[in-house]
């Protein structure tokens, strides 16, 4: 299972960061919320996704089409492949507005220009006639954010929204998303492997490993009081500017488990420094170790 038994919530106006190494299930969990998992090969076999009291898992596809891009929007990691290269930016914005908001063509064009201006694209009215290849990477991501905001969604899921962007543009995009989430009361989920991004912009953080949540807490709790060995290993492996010239980067020994044939107990057990781990026979449960700070109850992996 790419994702197995995870459970979390996100509140209005909150920025939730989901972190973990590649293949841990971050993006699959988000695609499951949107019911965008290709079937075959993937499918949702159990569980529920509750959004405003409605279970999206049991919702028929016509109902999901009314939610995607309307009440829940998604910003993907590569805008060049997410935007249609043969349609103008204006057409791609107005299509959403006409479909979900019922606006006329002229009203939709006016609203589209407002949205481009709101996300910081100069000469917004003229740029509606341009195609995706005529925008820089950062500007294309701003267009994606404008499309995501077009119908005033209650939830935005941003999957690696700053991939392939330089550092200064990354900061601009993330600050824009954070500001807009606070301004409109929109819940925002940021999926990333960049711990610096989460430390700066997230209110609450979830750490995933091998398809499961292993630790959850406020950004302050995760970064200043990490309790799981994997979380501590991730933080220790971040390169530091103040490191001495010959200091080696820290690593987490071993490899993530095979999710096709996972170990019977704690997924981190093969890499745990306290092997043999006492949780090697049955998967540990999530417990609240401190107020608002949750961790898998593996005595070997937690401090």
PDB file of C-alpha atoms in Angstrom:
ATOM      1  CA  UNK A   1       0.000   0.000   0.000  1.00  0.00           C
ATOM      2  CA  UNK A   2       1.395   3.388  -1.001  1.00  0.00           C
ATOM      3  CA  UNK A   3      -0.612   4.975   1.824  1.00  0.00           C
ATOM      4  CA  UNK A   4      -1.838   2.928   4.763  1.00  0.00           C
ATOM      5  CA  UNK A   5      -4.031   4.050   7.644  1.00  0.00           C
ATOM      6  CA  UNK A   6      -3.212   7.749   7.690  1.00  0.00           C
ATOM      7  CA  UNK A   7      -5.567  10.251   9.308  1.00  0.00           C
ATOM      8  CA  UNK A   8      -5.268  14.020   9.562  1.00  0.00           C
ATOM      9  CA  UNK A   9      -7.324  17.188   9.353  1.00  0.00           C
ATOM     10  CA  UNK A  10      -6.745  20.741   8.219  1.00  0.00           C
ATOM     11  CA  UNK A  11      -8.633  23.775   9.459  1.00  0.00           C
ATOM     12  CA  UNK A  12      -9.861  26.951   7.804  1.00  0.00           C
ATOM     13  CA  UNK A  13      -7.015  29.421   7.272  1.00  0.00           C
ATOM     14  CA  UNK A  14      -4.388  26.888   8.392  1.00  0.00           C
ATOM     15  CA  UNK A  15      -1.209  25.955   6.516  1.00  0.00           C
ATOM     16  CA  UNK A  16      -0.433  22.247   6.935  1.00  0.00           C
ATOM     17  CA  UNK A  17       2.929  20.927   5.779  1.00  0.00           C
ATOM     18  CA  UNK A  18       3.383  17.255   4.818  1.00  0.00           C
ATOM     19  CA  UNK A  19       7.029  16.193   4.613  1.00  0.00           C
ATOM     20  CA  UNK A  20       9.014  13.032   3.994  1.00  0.00           C
ATOM     21  CA  UNK A  21      11.438  11.531   1.515  1.00  0.00           C
ATOM     22  CA  UNK A  22      10.451  10.573  -2.029  1.00  0.00           C
ATOM     23  CA  UNK A  23       8.070   7.609  -2.186  1.00  0.00           C
ATOM     24  CA  UNK A  24       6.692   7.981   1.340  1.00  0.00           C
ATOM     25  CA  UNK A  25       3.118   8.605   0.144  1.00  0.00           C
ATOM     26  CA  UNK A  26       2.818  12.401   0.361  1.00  0.00           C
ATOM     27  CA  UNK A  27       1.531  12.978  -3.158  1.00  0.00           C
ATOM     28  CA  UNK A  28      -0.560   9.794  -3.223  1.00  0.00           C
ATOM     29  CA  UNK A  29      -2.442  10.974  -0.132  1.00  0.00           C
ATOM     30  CA  UNK A  30      -3.220  14.282  -1.848  1.00  0.00           C
ATOM     31  CA  UNK A  31      -4.265  12.628  -5.106  1.00  0.00           C
ATOM     32  CA  UNK A  32      -6.531  10.350  -3.075  1.00  0.00           C
ATOM     33  CA  UNK A  33      -8.309  13.377  -1.609  1.00  0.00           C
ATOM     34  CA  UNK A  34      -9.004  14.584  -5.152  1.00  0.00           C
ATOM     35  CA  UNK A  35      -9.795  11.034  -6.380  1.00  0.00           C
ATOM     36  CA  UNK A  36      -7.174  11.407  -9.094  1.00  0.00           C
ATOM     37  CA  UNK A  37      -5.422   8.071  -8.502  1.00  0.00           C
ATOM     38  CA  UNK A  38      -5.245   6.273 -11.890  1.00  0.00           C
ATOM     39  CA  UNK A  39      -7.261   3.050 -11.712  1.00  0.00           C
ATOM     40  CA  UNK A  40      -5.580   0.777 -12.703  1.00  0.00           C
ATOM     41  CA  UNK A  41      -2.977   0.484 -11.269  1.00  0.00           C
ATOM     42  CA  UNK A  42      -4.034   2.288  -8.082  1.00  0.00           C
ATOM     43  CA  UNK A  43      -7.288   2.444  -6.152  1.00  0.00           C
ATOM     44  CA  UNK A  44      -8.700   3.477  -2.791  1.00  0.00           C
ATOM     45  CA  UNK A  45      -9.591   0.265  -0.970  1.00  0.00           C
ATOM     46  CA  UNK A  46     -10.843   1.604   2.356  1.00  0.00           C
ATOM     47  CA  UNK A  47     -11.370   4.697   4.483  1.00  0.00           C
ATOM     48  CA  UNK A  48     -13.057   8.046   3.997  1.00  0.00           C
ATOM     49  CA  UNK A  49     -12.229  11.619   3.017  1.00  0.00           C
ATOM     50  CA  UNK A  50     -14.554  14.007   4.824  1.00  0.00           C
ATOM     51  CA  UNK A  51     -14.889  17.482   3.345  1.00  0.00           C
ATOM     52  CA  UNK A  52     -17.485  19.818   4.843  1.00  0.00           C
ATOM     53  CA  UNK A  53     -19.348  16.775   6.179  1.00  0.00           C
ATOM     54  CA  UNK A  54     -19.365  14.930   2.835  1.00  0.00           C
ATOM     55  CA  UNK A  55     -17.457  11.697   2.176  1.00  0.00           C
ATOM     56  CA  UNK A  56     -15.604  12.192  -1.102  1.00  0.00           C
ATOM     57  CA  UNK A  57     -14.679   8.504  -1.386  1.00  0.00           C
ATOM     58  CA  UNK A  58     -18.308   7.504  -1.916  1.00  0.00           C
ATOM     59  CA  UNK A  59     -19.179  10.562  -4.010  1.00  0.00           C
ATOM     60  CA  UNK A  60     -19.933   9.702  -7.678  1.00  0.00           C
ATOM     61  CA  UNK A  61     -17.630  11.150 -10.330  1.00  0.00           C
ATOM     62  CA  UNK A  62     -20.103  13.857 -11.491  1.00  0.00           C
ATOM     63  CA  UNK A  63     -20.170  15.161  -7.918  1.00  0.00           C
ATOM     64  CA  UNK A  64     -16.363  15.152  -7.725  1.00  0.00           C
ATOM     65  CA  UNK A  65     -16.153  17.182 -10.924  1.00  0.00           C
ATOM     66  CA  UNK A  66     -18.225  19.859  -9.195  1.00  0.00           C
ATOM     67  CA  UNK A  67     -15.722  19.911  -6.313  1.00  0.00           C
ATOM     68  CA  UNK A  68     -12.397  19.746  -8.171  1.00  0.00           C
ATOM     69  CA  UNK A  69     -11.203  23.208  -9.095  1.00  0.00           C
ATOM     70  CA  UNK A  70     -14.197  24.701  -7.310  1.00  0.00           C
ATOM     71  CA  UNK A  71     -14.279  23.920  -3.579  1.00  0.00           C
ATOM     72  CA  UNK A  72     -10.955  22.056  -3.595  1.00  0.00           C
ATOM     73  CA  UNK A  73      -8.143  23.209  -5.873  1.00  0.00           C
ATOM     74  CA  UNK A  74      -4.701  21.787  -6.545  1.00  0.00           C
ATOM     75  CA  UNK A  75      -1.404  23.393  -7.545  1.00  0.00           C
ATOM     76  CA  UNK A  76       0.880  20.822  -9.163  1.00  0.00           C
ATOM     77  CA  UNK A  77       4.663  20.803  -9.069  1.00  0.00           C
ATOM     78  CA  UNK A  78       5.272  21.403 -12.779  1.00  0.00           C
ATOM     79  CA  UNK A  79       3.063  24.164 -14.223  1.00  0.00           C
ATOM     80  CA  UNK A  80       4.354  23.691 -17.776  1.00  0.00           C
ATOM     81  CA  UNK A  81       2.820  20.211 -17.914  1.00  0.00           C
ATOM     82  CA  UNK A  82      -0.290  21.255 -15.968  1.00  0.00           C
ATOM     83  CA  UNK A  83      -1.209  24.134 -18.273  1.00  0.00           C
ATOM     84  CA  UNK A  84      -2.547  23.405 -21.757  1.00  0.00           C
ATOM     85  CA  UNK A  85       0.137  24.624 -24.201  1.00  0.00           C
ATOM     86  CA  UNK A  86      -2.333  25.335 -27.039  1.00  0.00           C
ATOM     87  CA  UNK A  87      -4.774  27.462 -25.035  1.00  0.00           C
ATOM     88  CA  UNK A  88      -4.176  31.022 -23.874  1.00  0.00           C
ATOM     89  CA  UNK A  89      -3.870  31.709 -20.173  1.00  0.00           C
ATOM     90  CA  UNK A  90      -7.075  33.725 -20.387  1.00  0.00           C
ATOM     91  CA  UNK A  91      -8.992  30.797 -21.857  1.00  0.00           C
ATOM     92  CA  UNK A  92      -7.750  28.442 -19.163  1.00  0.00           C
ATOM     93  CA  UNK A  93      -8.797  30.857 -16.428  1.00  0.00           C
ATOM     94  CA  UNK A  94     -12.194  31.704 -17.904  1.00  0.00           C
ATOM     95  CA  UNK A  95     -13.006  28.035 -18.512  1.00  0.00           C
ATOM     96  CA  UNK A  96     -13.001  27.411 -14.753  1.00  0.00           C
ATOM     97  CA  UNK A  97     -14.992  30.562 -14.020  1.00  0.00           C
ATOM     98  CA  UNK A  98     -17.629  29.829 -16.645  1.00  0.00           C
ATOM     99  CA  UNK A  99     -17.993  26.193 -15.566  1.00  0.00           C
ATOM    100  CA  UNK A 100     -18.145  26.609 -11.787  1.00  0.00           C
ATOM    101  CA  UNK A 101     -19.245  30.222 -11.302  1.00  0.00           C
ATOM    102  CA  UNK A 102     -21.636  30.524 -14.242  1.00  0.00           C
ATOM    103  CA  UNK A 103     -20.064  33.805 -15.411  1.00  0.00           C
ATOM    104  CA  UNK A 104     -20.518  35.189 -18.900  1.00  0.00           C
ATOM    105  CA  UNK A 105     -17.477  35.344 -21.183  1.00  0.00           C
ATOM    106  CA  UNK A 106     -16.925  39.064 -20.586  1.00  0.00           C
ATOM    107  CA  UNK A 107     -17.413  38.787 -16.828  1.00  0.00           C
ATOM    108  CA  UNK A 108     -15.045  35.815 -16.702  1.00  0.00           C
ATOM    109  CA  UNK A 109     -12.366  37.748 -18.617  1.00  0.00           C
ATOM    110  CA  UNK A 110     -12.668  40.646 -16.187  1.00  0.00           C
ATOM    111  CA  UNK A 111     -12.380  38.318 -13.208  1.00  0.00           C
ATOM    112  CA  UNK A 112      -9.414  36.523 -14.826  1.00  0.00           C
ATOM    113  CA  UNK A 113      -7.548  39.820 -15.206  1.00  0.00           C
ATOM    114  CA  UNK A 114      -8.237  40.616 -11.542  1.00  0.00           C
ATOM    115  CA  UNK A 115      -6.849  37.233 -10.496  1.00  0.00           C
ATOM    116  CA  UNK A 116      -3.647  37.624 -12.519  1.00  0.00           C
ATOM    117  CA  UNK A 117      -3.147  41.067 -11.034  1.00  0.00           C
ATOM    118  CA  UNK A 118      -3.782  39.676  -7.541  1.00  0.00           C
ATOM    119  CA  UNK A 119      -1.026  37.082  -7.899  1.00  0.00           C
ATOM    120  CA  UNK A 120       1.457  39.691  -9.075  1.00  0.00           C
ATOM    121  CA  UNK A 121       1.491  39.369 -12.863  1.00  0.00           C
ATOM    122  CA  UNK A 122       2.002  42.824 -14.441  1.00  0.00           C
ATOM    123  CA  UNK A 123      -0.156  44.034 -17.341  1.00  0.00           C
ATOM    124  CA  UNK A 124      -2.647  41.323 -16.460  1.00  0.00           C
ATOM    125  CA  UNK A 125      -5.253  42.285 -19.055  1.00  0.00           C
ATOM    126  CA  UNK A 126      -2.799  41.994 -21.931  1.00  0.00           C
ATOM    127  CA  UNK A 127      -1.196  38.790 -20.664  1.00  0.00           C
ATOM    128  CA  UNK A 128      -4.513  36.957 -20.838  1.00  0.00           C
ATOM    129  CA  UNK A 129      -3.817  36.571 -24.565  1.00  0.00           C
ATOM    130  CA  UNK A 130      -0.442  34.895 -24.001  1.00  0.00           C
ATOM    131  CA  UNK A 131       0.334  31.177 -24.034  1.00  0.00           C
ATOM    132  CA  UNK A 132       2.101  29.236 -21.240  1.00  0.00           C
ATOM    133  CA  UNK A 133       5.464  29.138 -23.066  1.00  0.00           C
ATOM    134  CA  UNK A 134       5.520  32.948 -23.026  1.00  0.00           C
ATOM    135  CA  UNK A 135       5.741  32.988 -19.215  1.00  0.00           C
ATOM    136  CA  UNK A 136       8.723  32.227 -17.000  1.00  0.00           C
ATOM    137  CA  UNK A 137       8.584  29.285 -14.574  1.00  0.00           C
ATOM    138  CA  UNK A 138       7.714  31.529 -11.647  1.00  0.00           C
ATOM    139  CA  UNK A 139       5.033  33.346 -13.630  1.00  0.00           C
ATOM    140  CA  UNK A 140       3.502  30.048 -14.771  1.00  0.00           C
ATOM    141  CA  UNK A 141       3.246  28.969 -11.145  1.00  0.00           C
ATOM    142  CA  UNK A 142       1.523  32.275 -10.354  1.00  0.00           C
ATOM    143  CA  UNK A 143      -0.952  31.489 -13.125  1.00  0.00           C
ATOM    144  CA  UNK A 144      -1.596  28.094 -11.529  1.00  0.00           C
ATOM    145  CA  UNK A 145      -2.265  29.812  -8.201  1.00  0.00           C
ATOM    146  CA  UNK A 146      -4.658  32.228  -9.919  1.00  0.00           C
ATOM    147  CA  UNK A 147      -6.546  29.277 -11.430  1.00  0.00           C
ATOM    148  CA  UNK A 148      -6.634  27.582  -8.023  1.00  0.00           C
ATOM    149  CA  UNK A 149      -8.052  30.736  -6.407  1.00  0.00           C
ATOM    150  CA  UNK A 150     -10.534  31.499  -9.174  1.00  0.00           C
ATOM    151  CA  UNK A 151     -13.536  29.884  -7.487  1.00  0.00           C
ATOM    152  CA  UNK A 152     -12.676  30.840  -3.885  1.00  0.00           C
ATOM    153  CA  UNK A 153     -11.933  27.254  -2.775  1.00  0.00           C
ATOM    154  CA  UNK A 154     -12.123  26.121   0.819  1.00  0.00           C
ATOM    155  CA  UNK A 155      -8.988  23.972   0.413  1.00  0.00           C
ATOM    156  CA  UNK A 156      -5.883  24.279  -1.770  1.00  0.00           C
ATOM    157  CA  UNK A 157      -3.438  21.376  -2.070  1.00  0.00           C
ATOM    158  CA  UNK A 158       0.015  22.431  -3.300  1.00  0.00           C
ATOM    159  CA  UNK A 159       2.145  19.450  -4.355  1.00  0.00           C
ATOM    160  CA  UNK A 160       5.811  20.521  -4.450  1.00  0.00           C
ATOM    161  CA  UNK A 161       4.788  23.984  -5.725  1.00  0.00           C
ATOM    162  CA  UNK A 162       8.347  25.349  -5.934  1.00  0.00           C
ATOM    163  CA  UNK A 163      10.087  22.513  -7.793  1.00  0.00           C
ATOM    164  CA  UNK A 164      12.587  23.771 -10.431  1.00  0.00           C
ATOM    165  CA  UNK A 165      12.224  27.397  -9.292  1.00  0.00           C
ATOM    166  CA  UNK A 166      15.206  29.371  -8.015  1.00  0.00           C
ATOM    167  CA  UNK A 167      15.347  30.282  -4.335  1.00  0.00           C
ATOM    168  CA  UNK A 168      14.124  33.877  -4.617  1.00  0.00           C
ATOM    169  CA  UNK A 169      11.149  32.869  -6.768  1.00  0.00           C
ATOM    170  CA  UNK A 170      10.375  30.016  -4.355  1.00  0.00           C
ATOM    171  CA  UNK A 171      10.074  32.491  -1.493  1.00  0.00           C
ATOM    172  CA  UNK A 172       7.803  34.776  -3.523  1.00  0.00           C
ATOM    173  CA  UNK A 173       5.472  31.922  -4.506  1.00  0.00           C
ATOM    174  CA  UNK A 174       5.233  30.514  -0.977  1.00  0.00           C
ATOM    175  CA  UNK A 175       4.687  33.912   0.634  1.00  0.00           C
ATOM    176  CA  UNK A 176       1.984  34.626  -1.927  1.00  0.00           C
ATOM    177  CA  UNK A 177       0.205  31.348  -1.159  1.00  0.00           C
ATOM    178  CA  UNK A 178       0.498  31.877   2.592  1.00  0.00           C
ATOM    179  CA  UNK A 179      -0.823  35.452   2.386  1.00  0.00           C
ATOM    180  CA  UNK A 180      -3.749  34.481   0.169  1.00  0.00           C
ATOM    181  CA  UNK A 181      -4.669  31.561   2.440  1.00  0.00           C
ATOM    182  CA  UNK A 182      -4.790  33.873   5.447  1.00  0.00           C
ATOM    183  CA  UNK A 183      -6.650  36.599   3.537  1.00  0.00           C
ATOM    184  CA  UNK A 184      -9.399  34.340   2.183  1.00  0.00           C
ATOM    185  CA  UNK A 185      -9.541  31.891   5.103  1.00  0.00           C
ATOM    186  CA  UNK A 186      -8.554  29.062   2.766  1.00  0.00           C
ATOM    187  CA  UNK A 187      -7.009  25.903   4.197  1.00  0.00           C
ATOM    188  CA  UNK A 188      -3.670  25.152   2.527  1.00  0.00           C
ATOM    189  CA  UNK A 189      -1.786  21.839   2.390  1.00  0.00           C
ATOM    190  CA  UNK A 190       1.837  22.119   1.238  1.00  0.00           C
ATOM    191  CA  UNK A 191       3.440  18.820   0.230  1.00  0.00           C
ATOM    192  CA  UNK A 192       7.221  19.016   0.071  1.00  0.00           C
ATOM    193  CA  UNK A 193      10.533  17.363   0.899  1.00  0.00           C
ATOM    194  CA  UNK A 194      12.013  20.798   1.686  1.00  0.00           C
ATOM    195  CA  UNK A 195      12.118  21.151   5.462  1.00  0.00           C
ATOM    196  CA  UNK A 196      13.091  24.817   5.215  1.00  0.00           C
ATOM    197  CA  UNK A 197       9.850  25.583   3.394  1.00  0.00           C
ATOM    198  CA  UNK A 198       7.789  23.881   6.080  1.00  0.00           C
ATOM    199  CA  UNK A 199       9.692  25.529   8.938  1.00  0.00           C
ATOM    200  CA  UNK A 200       8.993  28.970   7.532  1.00  0.00           C
ATOM    201  CA  UNK A 201       5.440  28.705   6.237  1.00  0.00           C
ATOM    202  CA  UNK A 202       3.542  25.865   7.956  1.00  0.00           C
ATOM    203  CA  UNK A 203       1.454  26.155  11.114  1.00  0.00           C
ATOM    204  CA  UNK A 204       1.334  22.392  11.621  1.00  0.00           C
ATOM    205  CA  UNK A 205       3.528  19.600  10.241  1.00  0.00           C
ATOM    206  CA  UNK A 206       3.001  15.924   9.400  1.00  0.00           C
ATOM    207  CA  UNK A 207       6.022  13.659   8.884  1.00  0.00           C
ATOM    208  CA  UNK A 208       5.377  10.599   6.695  1.00  0.00           C
ATOM    209  CA  UNK A 209       7.459   7.474   6.274  1.00  0.00           C
ATOM    210  CA  UNK A 210       6.706   4.330   4.257  1.00  0.00           C
ATOM    211  CA  UNK A 211       3.062   5.248   3.653  1.00  0.00           C
ATOM    212  CA  UNK A 212       2.287   6.120   7.268  1.00  0.00           C
ATOM    213  CA  UNK A 213       2.263   9.171   9.507  1.00  0.00           C
ATOM    214  CA  UNK A 214       4.972   8.807  12.127  1.00  0.00           C
ATOM    215  CA  UNK A 215       4.836  12.234  13.781  1.00  0.00           C
ATOM    216  CA  UNK A 216       2.515  15.232  13.798  1.00  0.00           C
ATOM    217  CA  UNK A 217       2.604  18.507  15.676  1.00  0.00           C
ATOM    218  CA  UNK A 218       2.960  22.252  15.421  1.00  0.00           C
ATOM    219  CA  UNK A 219       5.911  23.536  13.409  1.00  0.00           C
ATOM    220  CA  UNK A 220       7.565  24.586  16.662  1.00  0.00           C
ATOM    221  CA  UNK A 221       7.134  21.117  18.173  1.00  0.00           C
ATOM    222  CA  UNK A 222       8.480  19.295  15.124  1.00  0.00           C
ATOM    223  CA  UNK A 223      11.504  21.531  14.600  1.00  0.00           C
ATOM    224  CA  UNK A 224      12.418  22.277  18.218  1.00  0.00           C
ATOM    225  CA  UNK A 225      11.311  19.070  19.952  1.00  0.00           C
ATOM    226  CA  UNK A 226      11.274  16.217  17.391  1.00  0.00           C
ATOM    227  CA  UNK A 227      10.399  12.939  19.101  1.00  0.00           C
ATOM    228  CA  UNK A 228      10.764  10.257  16.403  1.00  0.00           C
ATOM    229  CA  UNK A 229      14.187   9.006  15.335  1.00  0.00           C
ATOM    230  CA  UNK A 230      13.288   9.486  11.662  1.00  0.00           C
ATOM    231  CA  UNK A 231      12.242  13.110  12.189  1.00  0.00           C
ATOM    232  CA  UNK A 232      15.454  13.792  14.087  1.00  0.00           C
ATOM    233  CA  UNK A 233      17.410  12.123  11.287  1.00  0.00           C
ATOM    234  CA  UNK A 234      15.717  14.268   8.637  1.00  0.00           C
ATOM    235  CA  UNK A 235      16.492  17.466  10.520  1.00  0.00           C
ATOM    236  CA  UNK A 236      20.086  16.427  11.165  1.00  0.00           C
ATOM    237  CA  UNK A 237      20.637  15.691   7.462  1.00  0.00           C
ATOM    238  CA  UNK A 238      19.777  19.239   6.345  1.00  0.00           C
ATOM    239  CA  UNK A 239      22.978  20.984   5.142  1.00  0.00           C
ATOM    240  CA  UNK A 240      24.040  23.885   7.372  1.00  0.00           C
ATOM    241  CA  UNK A 241      25.729  27.079   6.207  1.00  0.00           C
ATOM    242  CA  UNK A 242      27.700  27.289   9.453  1.00  0.00           C
ATOM    243  CA  UNK A 243      29.161  23.778   9.117  1.00  0.00           C
ATOM    244  CA  UNK A 244      32.930  23.421   9.073  1.00  0.00           C
ATOM    245  CA  UNK A 245      34.635  22.781   5.745  1.00  0.00           C
ATOM    246  CA  UNK A 246      35.411  19.101   6.313  1.00  0.00           C
ATOM    247  CA  UNK A 247      32.272  18.113   8.214  1.00  0.00           C
ATOM    248  CA  UNK A 248      30.384  15.293   6.505  1.00  0.00           C
ATOM    249  CA  UNK A 249      26.665  15.470   5.866  1.00  0.00           C
ATOM    250  CA  UNK A 250      24.661  13.293   8.218  1.00  0.00           C
ATOM    251  CA  UNK A 251      22.633  10.469   6.704  1.00  0.00           C
ATOM    252  CA  UNK A 252      20.046   7.941   7.827  1.00  0.00           C
ATOM    253  CA  UNK A 253      21.534   4.505   7.338  1.00  0.00           C
ATOM    254  CA  UNK A 254      19.618   1.932   5.311  1.00  0.00           C
ATOM    255  CA  UNK A 255      16.757   2.174   2.826  1.00  0.00           C
ATOM    256  CA  UNK A 256      12.972   2.623   3.160  1.00  0.00           C
ATOM    257  CA  UNK A 257      11.053  -0.678   3.259  1.00  0.00           C
ATOM    258  CA  UNK A 258       9.474  -2.297   0.227  1.00  0.00           C
ATOM    259  CA  UNK A 259       5.821  -1.207   0.337  1.00  0.00           C
ATOM    260  CA  UNK A 260       4.823  -4.251  -1.722  1.00  0.00           C
ATOM    261  CA  UNK A 261       6.144  -6.480   1.045  1.00  0.00           C
ATOM    262  CA  UNK A 262       6.482  -4.250   4.133  1.00  0.00           C
ATOM    263  CA  UNK A 263       7.898  -5.448   7.450  1.00  0.00           C
ATOM    264  CA  UNK A 264       5.229  -6.695   9.893  1.00  0.00           C
ATOM    265  CA  UNK A 265       5.883  -4.110  12.603  1.00  0.00           C
ATOM    266  CA  UNK A 266       7.378  -0.649  12.744  1.00  0.00           C
ATOM    267  CA  UNK A 267       8.317   0.470   9.216  1.00  0.00           C
ATOM    268  CA  UNK A 268      11.422   2.222  10.508  1.00  0.00           C
ATOM    269  CA  UNK A 269      12.638  -0.880  12.348  1.00  0.00           C
ATOM    270  CA  UNK A 270      15.196  -1.973   9.671  1.00  0.00           C
ATOM    271  CA  UNK A 271      16.918   1.427   9.982  1.00  0.00           C
ATOM    272  CA  UNK A 272      16.504   1.869  13.723  1.00  0.00           C
ATOM    273  CA  UNK A 273      19.762   2.156  15.654  1.00  0.00           C
ATOM    274  CA  UNK A 274      18.153   0.173  18.461  1.00  0.00           C
ATOM    275  CA  UNK A 275      17.652  -2.972  16.360  1.00  0.00           C
ATOM    276  CA  UNK A 276      16.224  -5.424  17.286  1.00  0.00           C
ATOM    277  CA  UNK A 277      13.277  -3.125  17.855  1.00  0.00           C
ATOM    278  CA  UNK A 278      10.546  -4.264  20.217  1.00  0.00           C
ATOM    279  CA  UNK A 279       7.933  -3.095  17.699  1.00  0.00           C
ATOM    280  CA  UNK A 280       9.111  -5.493  14.983  1.00  0.00           C
ATOM    281  CA  UNK A 281       6.071  -7.776  15.236  1.00  0.00           C
ATOM    282  CA  UNK A 282       3.049  -5.425  15.209  1.00  0.00           C
ATOM    283  CA  UNK A 283       2.677  -1.890  13.815  1.00  0.00           C
ATOM    284  CA  UNK A 284       2.663   0.679  16.644  1.00  0.00           C
ATOM    285  CA  UNK A 285      -0.337   2.973  17.101  1.00  0.00           C
ATOM    286  CA  UNK A 286      -0.303   6.775  17.001  1.00  0.00           C
ATOM    287  CA  UNK A 287      -0.495   8.332  20.478  1.00  0.00           C
ATOM    288  CA  UNK A 288      -0.597  11.900  21.773  1.00  0.00           C
ATOM    289  CA  UNK A 289       2.748  12.159  23.567  1.00  0.00           C
ATOM    290  CA  UNK A 290       2.231  15.828  24.439  1.00  0.00           C
ATOM    291  CA  UNK A 291      -0.658  18.207  23.869  1.00  0.00           C
ATOM    292  CA  UNK A 292      -1.067  18.462  20.099  1.00  0.00           C
ATOM    293  CA  UNK A 293       2.078  16.387  19.482  1.00  0.00           C
ATOM    294  CA  UNK A 294       1.417  12.911  18.072  1.00  0.00           C
ATOM    295  CA  UNK A 295       3.891  10.102  17.416  1.00  0.00           C
ATOM    296  CA  UNK A 296       3.862   6.389  16.652  1.00  0.00           C
ATOM    297  CA  UNK A 297       4.137   4.532  19.943  1.00  0.00           C
ATOM    298  CA  UNK A 298       7.421   2.753  19.188  1.00  0.00           C
ATOM    299  CA  UNK A 299       9.539   2.861  22.330  1.00  0.00           C
ATOM    300  CA  UNK A 300      12.727   2.311  20.331  1.00  0.00           C
ATOM    301  CA  UNK A 301      12.181   5.128  17.814  1.00  0.00           C
ATOM    302  CA  UNK A 302      10.888   7.832  20.141  1.00  0.00           C
ATOM    303  CA  UNK A 303      12.971   9.729  22.586  1.00  0.00           C
TER     304      UNK A 303
END
